[in-house]
Short mmCIF file of C-alpha atoms in Angstrom, two decimals:
data_model
loop_
_atom_site.label_atom_id
_atom_site.label_comp_id
_atom_site.label_asym_id
_atom_site.label_seq_id
_atom_site.Cartn_x
_atom_site.Cartn_y
_atom_site.Cartn_z
CA UNK A 23 -0.53 -8.29 -0.46
CA UNK A 24 1.00 -7.15 -3.70
CA UNK A 25 -2.04 -6.59 -5.90
CA UNK A 26 -1.65 -4.53 -9.04
CA UNK A 27 -4.14 -3.20 -11.54
CA UNK A 28 -4.06 -5.37 -14.67
CA UNK A 29 -3.81 -3.43 -17.90
CA UNK A 30 -5.93 -5.07 -20.58
CA UNK A 31 -5.79 -3.94 -24.20
CA UNK A 32 -8.22 -5.24 -26.82
CA UNK A 33 -5.56 -4.60 -29.47
CA UNK A 34 -3.43 -7.34 -27.88
CA UNK A 35 -6.03 -9.98 -28.72
CA UNK A 36 -4.15 -12.91 -30.32
CA UNK A 37 -5.27 -13.72 -33.84
CA UNK A 38 -4.77 -17.48 -33.62
CA UNK A 39 -5.41 -20.19 -31.07
CA UNK A 40 -7.64 -20.21 -27.98
CA UNK A 41 -7.20 -19.04 -24.39
CA UNK A 42 -5.14 -22.08 -23.37
CA UNK A 43 -2.56 -21.11 -26.02
CA UNK A 44 -2.13 -17.61 -24.57
CA UNK A 45 -1.14 -18.53 -21.04
CA UNK A 46 2.31 -16.94 -21.26
CA UNK A 47 0.87 -13.62 -22.43
CA UNK A 48 -1.80 -13.65 -19.72
CA UNK A 49 0.74 -14.57 -17.03
CA UNK A 50 2.92 -11.62 -18.03
CA UNK A 51 -0.03 -9.20 -18.11
CA UNK A 52 -0.95 -10.30 -14.58
CA UNK A 53 2.60 -9.94 -13.24
CA UNK A 54 2.92 -13.74 -12.86
CA UNK A 55 0.69 -13.74 -9.80
CA UNK A 56 -2.88 -14.65 -8.88
CA UNK A 57 -5.20 -11.72 -9.46
CA UNK A 58 -7.19 -12.62 -6.34
CA UNK A 59 -4.72 -13.60 -3.61
CA UNK A 60 -1.62 -12.06 -5.28
CA UNK A 61 0.55 -15.14 -4.64
CA UNK A 62 3.32 -15.38 -7.24
CA UNK A 63 3.43 -18.45 -9.50
CA UNK A 64 6.90 -19.29 -8.15
CA UNK A 65 5.28 -20.16 -4.82
CA UNK A 66 3.05 -22.72 -6.53
CA UNK A 67 5.54 -24.46 -8.76
CA UNK A 68 5.42 -22.15 -11.78
CA UNK A 69 3.16 -21.47 -14.73
CA UNK A 70 2.16 -25.09 -15.22
CA UNK A 71 0.35 -25.05 -11.89
CA UNK A 72 -1.56 -21.82 -12.52
CA UNK A 73 -4.89 -21.43 -14.30
CA UNK A 74 -6.39 -19.13 -16.89
CA UNK A 75 -9.21 -17.36 -15.09
CA UNK A 76 -12.33 -16.41 -17.02
CA UNK A 77 -13.38 -13.33 -15.09
CA UNK A 78 -16.91 -13.65 -16.46
CA UNK A 79 -17.35 -17.43 -16.31
CA UNK A 80 -17.41 -19.19 -19.66
CA UNK A 81 -19.89 -21.72 -18.27
CA UNK A 82 -22.57 -19.02 -18.04
CA UNK A 83 -24.38 -18.91 -21.36
CA UNK A 84 -24.48 -15.12 -21.77
CA UNK A 85 -20.69 -15.00 -21.39
CA UNK A 86 -19.91 -17.71 -23.95
CA UNK A 87 -18.76 -15.12 -26.47
CA UNK A 88 -16.06 -13.98 -24.01
CA UNK A 89 -14.42 -17.41 -23.72
CA UNK A 90 -11.49 -16.35 -25.90
CA UNK A 91 -11.66 -12.60 -25.31
CA UNK A 92 -8.27 -11.49 -24.00
CA UNK A 93 -9.92 -8.78 -21.88
CA UNK A 94 -11.84 -11.44 -19.96
CA UNK A 95 -8.81 -13.65 -19.32
CA UNK A 96 -6.66 -13.38 -16.22
CA UNK A 97 -4.20 -15.46 -14.19
CA UNK A 98 -5.18 -17.31 -11.04
CA UNK A 99 -3.77 -19.78 -8.58
CA UNK A 100 -5.62 -23.12 -8.70
CA UNK A 101 -7.14 -22.60 -5.24
CA UNK A 102 -8.74 -19.21 -5.91
CA UNK A 103 -9.83 -20.42 -9.33
CA UNK A 104 -11.53 -23.42 -7.81
CA UNK A 105 -13.22 -21.42 -5.06
CA UNK A 106 -14.56 -18.89 -7.56
CA UNK A 107 -15.46 -21.52 -10.16
CA UNK A 108 -18.54 -20.27 -12.07
CA UNK A 109 -19.73 -18.03 -9.24
CA UNK A 110 -21.07 -14.76 -10.58
CA UNK A 111 -23.50 -13.05 -8.17
CA UNK A 112 -23.99 -9.79 -10.03
CA UNK A 113 -23.39 -8.30 -13.49
CA UNK A 114 -23.27 -4.81 -12.03
CA UNK A 115 -19.81 -3.78 -10.91
CA UNK A 116 -20.78 -1.74 -7.88
CA UNK A 117 -18.28 -1.99 -5.04
CA UNK A 118 -21.07 -1.80 -2.50
CA UNK A 119 -22.88 -4.76 -4.02
CA UNK A 120 -21.95 -8.44 -3.96
CA UNK A 121 -19.85 -8.86 -7.11
CA UNK A 122 -16.31 -9.39 -8.35
CA UNK A 123 -14.65 -6.03 -9.09
CA UNK A 124 -12.88 -6.14 -12.43
CA UNK A 125 -9.10 -6.34 -11.79
CA UNK A 126 -8.48 -4.38 -14.98
CA UNK A 127 -10.62 -1.51 -13.64
CA UNK A 128 -9.60 -1.55 -9.98
CA UNK A 129 -6.34 -2.03 -8.13
CA UNK A 130 -7.31 -4.51 -5.45
CA UNK A 131 -4.79 -2.89 -3.10
CA UNK A 132 -7.31 -0.06 -2.80
CA UNK A 133 -10.20 -2.42 -2.05
CA UNK A 134 -8.72 -4.55 0.75
CA UNK A 135 -6.99 -3.85 4.05
CA UNK A 136 -4.31 -6.13 5.50
CA UNK A 137 -3.78 -6.33 9.25
CA UNK A 138 -0.13 -5.99 10.33
CA UNK A 139 -1.06 -7.87 13.50
CA UNK A 140 -2.63 -11.11 12.28
CA UNK A 141 -1.98 -10.69 8.51
CA UNK A 142 -5.64 -11.19 7.66
CA UNK A 143 -7.23 -9.32 4.75
CA UNK A 144 -10.58 -7.64 5.08
CA UNK A 145 -12.69 -6.20 2.31
CA UNK A 146 -13.34 -2.47 2.50
CA UNK A 147 -16.49 -2.78 0.40
CA UNK A 148 -19.40 -5.24 0.27
CA UNK A 149 -17.93 -6.72 -2.91
CA UNK A 150 -14.52 -7.40 -1.41
CA UNK A 151 -15.96 -8.64 1.88
CA UNK A 152 -17.83 -11.19 -0.21
CA UNK A 153 -14.65 -12.09 -2.10
CA UNK A 154 -12.72 -12.55 1.14
CA UNK A 155 -15.20 -15.19 2.27
CA UNK A 156 -15.94 -16.82 -1.08
CA UNK A 157 -12.28 -17.17 -2.11
CA UNK A 158 -11.13 -17.93 1.43
CA UNK A 159 -8.49 -15.21 1.27
CA UNK A 160 -7.47 -15.81 4.87
CA UNK A 161 -6.60 -19.47 4.41
CA UNK A 162 -3.59 -20.63 6.45
CA UNK A 163 -1.13 -20.65 3.57
CA UNK A 164 -1.90 -17.03 2.67
CA UNK A 165 -1.54 -15.90 6.26
CA UNK A 166 1.84 -17.60 6.34
CA UNK A 167 2.95 -16.03 3.05
CA UNK A 168 1.94 -12.55 4.21
CA UNK A 169 3.75 -12.96 7.50
CA UNK A 170 6.86 -14.26 5.75
CA UNK A 171 6.78 -11.35 3.32
CA UNK A 172 6.47 -8.86 6.17
CA UNK A 173 9.35 -10.46 8.07
CA UNK A 174 11.55 -10.61 4.97
CA UNK A 175 11.01 -6.91 4.47
CA UNK A 176 11.84 -6.29 8.11
CA UNK A 177 14.95 -8.45 7.88
CA UNK A 178 16.15 -6.50 4.83
CA UNK A 179 15.68 -3.22 6.66
CA UNK A 180 17.45 -4.49 9.76
CA UNK A 181 20.29 -6.04 7.74
CA UNK A 182 20.88 -2.78 5.90
CA UNK A 183 20.96 -0.91 9.19
CA UNK A 184 23.42 -3.40 10.69
CA UNK A 185 25.64 -3.24 7.62
CA UNK A 186 25.67 0.55 7.73
CA UNK A 187 26.27 0.74 11.45
CA UNK A 188 28.29 -2.43 11.99
CA UNK A 189 31.40 -0.53 13.08
CA UNK A 190 29.51 2.09 15.09
CA UNK A 191 26.84 0.09 16.92
CA UNK A 192 26.96 0.45 20.67
CA UNK A 193 23.19 0.42 21.32
CA UNK A 194 22.26 -2.88 22.92
CA UNK A 195 18.54 -2.31 22.25
CA UNK A 196 19.16 -1.95 18.53
CA UNK A 197 21.17 -5.15 18.55
CA UNK A 198 18.35 -6.94 20.37
CA UNK A 199 15.75 -5.67 17.89
CA UNK A 200 17.91 -6.72 14.96
CA UNK A 201 18.43 -10.21 16.29
CA UNK A 202 14.76 -10.66 17.26
CA UNK A 203 13.68 -9.78 13.71
CA UNK A 204 16.05 -12.30 12.18
CA UNK A 205 15.07 -14.99 14.69
CA UNK A 206 11.35 -14.38 14.04
CA UNK A 207 11.91 -14.81 10.30
CA UNK A 208 13.85 -18.03 10.81
CA UNK A 209 11.14 -19.45 13.08
CA UNK A 210 8.51 -18.60 10.49
CA UNK A 211 10.51 -20.24 7.69
CA UNK A 212 10.79 -23.41 9.75
CA UNK A 213 6.99 -23.60 9.96
CA UNK A 214 6.47 -23.68 6.18
CA UNK A 215 6.49 -27.47 5.91
CA UNK A 216 3.79 -27.68 8.58
CA UNK A 217 1.34 -25.39 6.79
CA UNK A 218 -1.39 -27.13 4.80
CA UNK A 219 -2.60 -24.75 2.06
CA UNK A 220 -6.20 -25.91 2.47
CA UNK A 221 -8.30 -28.90 3.43
CA UNK A 222 -10.29 -30.98 0.95
CA UNK A 223 -13.54 -30.02 2.69
CA UNK A 224 -12.71 -26.33 2.20
CA UNK A 225 -12.26 -26.76 -1.55
CA UNK A 226 -15.53 -28.63 -1.85
CA UNK A 227 -17.57 -26.19 0.20
#
């Protein structure tokens, strides 16, 4: 997962328009990826398919004043945005309580662990354990994307090693490892079309 802390600056509040007009600014601030699952917009068809996320939900009366507050606006994939919806279990941002940690206060990379075995994320704190379940952060598509990312990184490392050693390689085990990494990546890529991002029942839960 490639989470990053989102830097929000009140001085960057636009002076005209409403939140829907500021999508490009918000996308850039959030590194063009979902603040919750970290999937890049390119993997969902671009900015048109992504949503403006009201961290404190605009549908909750006490947060109405934040509807067009740039510091309350983030970037989210449509799936995470729909799963979160107007859910807001706690105003207090305590990592050991059920809540949504503010992505402009915390780097989510420090709040979740990702298994290199099955590519599942797990929350380190009560808050992120809740998020993992509520936002379905181990849905099949995300597991696939994490595995693909891991294998791409491995392929790059192996390819660089082969390029560097191509005239000197005489270690059959290294050749086998190199080829197995590339074959594993290719097999994973072939599975992409078979992965359903989510089921309708999961979105409506």
